[in-house]
Coordinates of C-alpha atoms in Angstrom, one line a residue:
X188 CA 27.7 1.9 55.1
X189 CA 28.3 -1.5 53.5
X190 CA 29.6 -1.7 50.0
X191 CA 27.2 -2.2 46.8
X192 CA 28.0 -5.2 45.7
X193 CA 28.8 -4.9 42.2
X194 CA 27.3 -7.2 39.8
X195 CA 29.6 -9.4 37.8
X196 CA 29.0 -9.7 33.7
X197 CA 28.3 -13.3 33.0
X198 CA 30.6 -14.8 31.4
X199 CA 30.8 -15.3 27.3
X200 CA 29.6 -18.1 26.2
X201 CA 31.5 -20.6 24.1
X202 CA 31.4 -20.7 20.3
X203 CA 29.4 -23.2 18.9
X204 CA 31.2 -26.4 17.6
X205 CA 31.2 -27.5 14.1
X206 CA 27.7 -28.5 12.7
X207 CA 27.8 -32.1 12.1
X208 CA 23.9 -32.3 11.4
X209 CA 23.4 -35.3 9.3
X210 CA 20.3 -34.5 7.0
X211 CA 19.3 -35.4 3.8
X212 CA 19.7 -33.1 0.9
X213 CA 15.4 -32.6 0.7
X214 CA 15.6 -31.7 4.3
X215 CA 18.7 -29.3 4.2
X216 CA 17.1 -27.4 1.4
X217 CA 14.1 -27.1 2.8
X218 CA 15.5 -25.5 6.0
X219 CA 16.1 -22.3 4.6
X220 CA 12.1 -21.6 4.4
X221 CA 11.9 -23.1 7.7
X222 CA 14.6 -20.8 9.0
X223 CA 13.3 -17.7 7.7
X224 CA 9.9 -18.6 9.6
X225 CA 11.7 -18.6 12.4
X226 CA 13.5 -15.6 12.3
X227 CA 10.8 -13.1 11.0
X228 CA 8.3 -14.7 13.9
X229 CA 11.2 -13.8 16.5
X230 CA 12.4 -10.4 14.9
X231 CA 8.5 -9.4 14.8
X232 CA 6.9 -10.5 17.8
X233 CA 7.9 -9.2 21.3
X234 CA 6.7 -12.1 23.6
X235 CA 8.1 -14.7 21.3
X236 CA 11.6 -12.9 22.0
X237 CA 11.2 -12.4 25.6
X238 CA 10.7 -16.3 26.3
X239 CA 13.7 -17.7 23.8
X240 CA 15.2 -14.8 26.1
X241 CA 14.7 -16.3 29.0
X242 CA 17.1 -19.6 27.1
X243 CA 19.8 -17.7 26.1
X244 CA 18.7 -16.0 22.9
X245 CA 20.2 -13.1 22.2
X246 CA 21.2 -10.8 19.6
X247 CA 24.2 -12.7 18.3
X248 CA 22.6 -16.0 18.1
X249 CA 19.6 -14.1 16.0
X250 CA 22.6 -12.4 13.6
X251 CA 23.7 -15.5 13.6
X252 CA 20.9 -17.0 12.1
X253 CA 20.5 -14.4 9.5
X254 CA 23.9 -15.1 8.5
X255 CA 23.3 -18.3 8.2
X256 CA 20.5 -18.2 6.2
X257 CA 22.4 -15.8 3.4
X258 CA 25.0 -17.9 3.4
X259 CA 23.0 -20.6 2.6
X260 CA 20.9 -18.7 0.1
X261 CA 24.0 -17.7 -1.9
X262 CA 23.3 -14.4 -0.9
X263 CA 26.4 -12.4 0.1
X264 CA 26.4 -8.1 1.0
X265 CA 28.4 -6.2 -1.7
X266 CA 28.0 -8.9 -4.3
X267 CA 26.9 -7.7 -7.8
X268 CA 23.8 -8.5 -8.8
X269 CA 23.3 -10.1 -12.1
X270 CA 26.1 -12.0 -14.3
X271 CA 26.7 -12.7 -17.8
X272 CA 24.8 -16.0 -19.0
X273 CA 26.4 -18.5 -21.7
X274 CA 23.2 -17.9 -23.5
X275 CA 23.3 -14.2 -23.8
X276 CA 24.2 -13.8 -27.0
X277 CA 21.5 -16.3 -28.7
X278 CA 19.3 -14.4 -26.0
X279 CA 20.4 -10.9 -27.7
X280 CA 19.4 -12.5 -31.3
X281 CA 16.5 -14.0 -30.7
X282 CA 14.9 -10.3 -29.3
X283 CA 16.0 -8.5 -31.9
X284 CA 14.8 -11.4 -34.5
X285 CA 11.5 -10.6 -32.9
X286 CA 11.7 -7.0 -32.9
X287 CA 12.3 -6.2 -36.5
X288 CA 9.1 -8.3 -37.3
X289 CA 7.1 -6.1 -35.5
X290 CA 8.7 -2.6 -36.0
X291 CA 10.0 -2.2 -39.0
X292 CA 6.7 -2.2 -40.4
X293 CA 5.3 0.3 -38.3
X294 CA 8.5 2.5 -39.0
X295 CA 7.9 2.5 -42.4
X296 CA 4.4 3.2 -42.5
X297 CA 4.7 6.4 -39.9
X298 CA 7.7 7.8 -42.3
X299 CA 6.1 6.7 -45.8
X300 CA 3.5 9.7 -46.2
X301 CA 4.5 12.1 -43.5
X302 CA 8.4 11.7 -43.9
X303 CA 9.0 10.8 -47.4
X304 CA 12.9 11.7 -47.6
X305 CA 13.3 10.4 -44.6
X306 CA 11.7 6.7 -45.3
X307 CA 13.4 6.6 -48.5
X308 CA 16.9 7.3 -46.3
X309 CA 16.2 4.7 -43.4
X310 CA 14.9 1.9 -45.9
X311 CA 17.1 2.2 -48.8
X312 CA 18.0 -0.4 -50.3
X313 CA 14.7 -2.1 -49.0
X314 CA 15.8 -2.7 -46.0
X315 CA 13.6 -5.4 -44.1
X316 CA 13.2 -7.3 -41.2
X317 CA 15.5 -10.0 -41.3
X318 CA 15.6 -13.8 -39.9
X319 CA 17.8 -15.0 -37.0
X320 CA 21.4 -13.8 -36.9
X321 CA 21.0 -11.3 -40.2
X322 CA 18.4 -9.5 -38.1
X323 CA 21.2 -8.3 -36.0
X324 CA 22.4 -7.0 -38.7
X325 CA 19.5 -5.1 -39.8
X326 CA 18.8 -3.7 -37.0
X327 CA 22.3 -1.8 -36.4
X328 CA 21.9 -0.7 -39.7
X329 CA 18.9 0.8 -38.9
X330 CA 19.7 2.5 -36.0
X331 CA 22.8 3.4 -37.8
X332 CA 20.3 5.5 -40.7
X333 CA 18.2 6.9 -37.3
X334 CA 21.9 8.2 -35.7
X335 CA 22.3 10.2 -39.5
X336 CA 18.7 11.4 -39.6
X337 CA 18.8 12.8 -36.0
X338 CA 20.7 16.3 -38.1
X339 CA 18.6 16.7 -40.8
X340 CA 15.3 15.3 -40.1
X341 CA 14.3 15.7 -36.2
X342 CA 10.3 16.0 -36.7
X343 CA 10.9 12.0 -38.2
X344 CA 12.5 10.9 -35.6
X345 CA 9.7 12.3 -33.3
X346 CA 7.1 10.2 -35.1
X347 CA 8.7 7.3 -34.4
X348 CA 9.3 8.0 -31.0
X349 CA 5.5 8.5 -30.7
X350 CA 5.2 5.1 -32.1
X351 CA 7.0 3.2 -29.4
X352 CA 10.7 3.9 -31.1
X353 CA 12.3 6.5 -28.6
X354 CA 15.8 7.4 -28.0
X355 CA 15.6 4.7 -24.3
X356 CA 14.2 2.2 -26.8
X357 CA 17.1 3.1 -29.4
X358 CA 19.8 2.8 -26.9
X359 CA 18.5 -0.4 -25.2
X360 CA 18.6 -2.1 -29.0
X361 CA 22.0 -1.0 -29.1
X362 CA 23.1 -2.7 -26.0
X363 CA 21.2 -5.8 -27.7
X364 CA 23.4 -5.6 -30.7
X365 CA 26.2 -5.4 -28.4
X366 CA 25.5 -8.4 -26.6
X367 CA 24.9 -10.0 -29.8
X368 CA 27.6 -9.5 -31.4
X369 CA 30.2 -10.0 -29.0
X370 CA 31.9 -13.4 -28.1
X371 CA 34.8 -14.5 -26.2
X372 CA 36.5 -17.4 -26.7
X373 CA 36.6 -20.1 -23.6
X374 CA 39.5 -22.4 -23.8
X375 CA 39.6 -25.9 -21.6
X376 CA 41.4 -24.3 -18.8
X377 CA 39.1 -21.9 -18.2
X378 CA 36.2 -24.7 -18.3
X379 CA 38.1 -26.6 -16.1
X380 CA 38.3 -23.6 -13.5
X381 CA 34.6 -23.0 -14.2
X382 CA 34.2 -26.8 -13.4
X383 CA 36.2 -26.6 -10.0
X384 CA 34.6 -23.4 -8.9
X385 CA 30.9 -24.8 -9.6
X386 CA 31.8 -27.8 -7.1
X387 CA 33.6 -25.5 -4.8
X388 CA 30.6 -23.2 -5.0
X389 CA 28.3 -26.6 -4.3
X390 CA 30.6 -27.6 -1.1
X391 CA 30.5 -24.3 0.5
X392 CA 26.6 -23.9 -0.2
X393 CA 26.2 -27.5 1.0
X394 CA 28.2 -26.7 4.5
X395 CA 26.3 -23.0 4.7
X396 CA 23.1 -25.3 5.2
X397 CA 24.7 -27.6 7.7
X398 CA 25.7 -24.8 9.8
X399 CA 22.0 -23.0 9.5
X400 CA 20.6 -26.2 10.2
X401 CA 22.1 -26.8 13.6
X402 CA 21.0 -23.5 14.3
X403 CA 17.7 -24.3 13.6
X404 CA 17.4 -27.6 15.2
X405 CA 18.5 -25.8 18.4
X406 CA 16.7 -22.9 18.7
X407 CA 12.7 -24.8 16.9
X408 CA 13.0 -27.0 20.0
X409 CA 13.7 -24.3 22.3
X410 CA 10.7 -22.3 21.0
X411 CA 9.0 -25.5 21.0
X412 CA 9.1 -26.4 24.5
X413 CA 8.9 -22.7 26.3
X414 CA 6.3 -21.1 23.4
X415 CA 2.7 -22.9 24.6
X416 CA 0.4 -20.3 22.5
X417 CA -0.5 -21.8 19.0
X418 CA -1.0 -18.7 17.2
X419 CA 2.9 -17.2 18.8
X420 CA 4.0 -21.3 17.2
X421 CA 2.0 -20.6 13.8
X422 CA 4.2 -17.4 13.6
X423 CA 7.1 -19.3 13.9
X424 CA 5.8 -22.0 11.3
X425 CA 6.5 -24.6 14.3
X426 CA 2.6 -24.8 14.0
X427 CA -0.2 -24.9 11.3
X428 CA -4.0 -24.0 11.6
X429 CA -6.0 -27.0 11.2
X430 CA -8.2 -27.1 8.1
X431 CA -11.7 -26.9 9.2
X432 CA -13.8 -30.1 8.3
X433 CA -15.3 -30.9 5.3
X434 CA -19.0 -31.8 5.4
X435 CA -19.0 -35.8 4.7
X436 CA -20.2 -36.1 1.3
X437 CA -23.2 -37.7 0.9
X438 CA -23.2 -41.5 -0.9
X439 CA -23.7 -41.3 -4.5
X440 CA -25.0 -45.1 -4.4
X441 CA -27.3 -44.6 -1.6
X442 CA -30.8 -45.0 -2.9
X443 CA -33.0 -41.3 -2.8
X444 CA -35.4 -41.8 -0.3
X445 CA -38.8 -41.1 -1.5

């Protein structure tokens, strides 16, 4: 019985080389959208995947896209969301500026009649809602007088609660007062670094949409040449539906006929 001939692995192909895709910055930017097009029509649509298939496509080059496209986007897996902004603490003032307007007065008038020890204790010294920076200060001491009346006068601080002044909304001013009122000093070396790091940051998002580039250039005109269905190109946004035709509108300074 003759030997099964046994079936040899093709062999891996090559990395790709460098992208050296000269683009203008419009058209770079505007890749990413395009890219993402591509991707979800391919990841979503069997047929589409079996014909880029049959070219070469395979899983790593569709990682690879993905990758791409993060990298492009800024986007990178572990990295923290959210960051402190230069702004924060004006950010932090102007809120609780606007807060105090607002609550103080209600706080007042719920505690007035049905709380009277406690409204004399949380607006002594007429405490009121105060303009800019100082309502920073107001509010702390406020929440300060809400902190003391939490052992002696729980019933008051449930009528405020049911007025939109709960223990969530308490701790989320305090984390406002917090932001406000802390500050840290940046000294020219430390601008400097932030300096070099924004243009470092600028280069490596400016290569990032090279490389994804190149792999959209190569794989849009594969899916252009061996995809022939218009709805499977539309998916791919290689293709848009053509707007269906107006009615010509009719000449205004045509005479009416009679």
């Amino acid at each position: 019985m003759a030997n099964a001939k046994t079936t040899k692995a093709p062999a891996a192909l090559p990395s790709p080389p460098p992208a050296t895709v000269e683009v203008g910055e419009e058209t770079l930017l505007a890749t990413r959208a395009r890219a993402l097009a591509l991707l979800a029509g391919i990841g979503s649509h069997e047929g589409i995947r079996l014909a880029l298939s049959a070219r070469g496509y395979t899983e790593t080059d569709h990682a690879a896209g993905w990758e791409a496209l993060h990298a492009a986007s800024g986007y990178r897996v572990g990295a923290p969301f959210g960051s402190s902004s230069p702004d924060e603490v004006a950010t932090a003032q102007r809120e609780l500026d606007a807060w105090d307007d607002v609550n103080f007065p209600i706080a007042a008038a719920a505690l007035k009649h049905r709380h009277p020890e406690a409204h004399a204790a949380v607006f002594a010294g007429e405490l009121r809602a105060g303009a800019g920076a100082e309502s920073v200060v107001r509010v702390s001491l406020f929440l300060d007088r809400l902190d003391a009346l939490q052992k002696v006068d729980a019933p008051a601080l449930r009528t405020l609660a049911a007025r939109g002044i709960s223990p969530d909304e308490r701790a989320r001013l305090r984390a406002l007062v917090k932001s406000a009122t802390t500050f840290r000093a940046v000294d020219t070396g430390e601008r400097d670094a932030a300096q070099t790091q924004k243009q470092r940051t600028l280069a490596d998002r400016d290569a990032a949409l090279r490389v994804l580039r190149a792999w959209y250039e190569e794989w849009s005109v594969v899916a252009r040449q061996v995809i022939r269905r218009k709805d499977w190109l539309i998916s791919l946004g290689l293709a848009s539906r053509k707007s269906p035709k107006r009615p010509p509108t009719p000449d205004a300074a045509a005479p009416t006929p009679v």
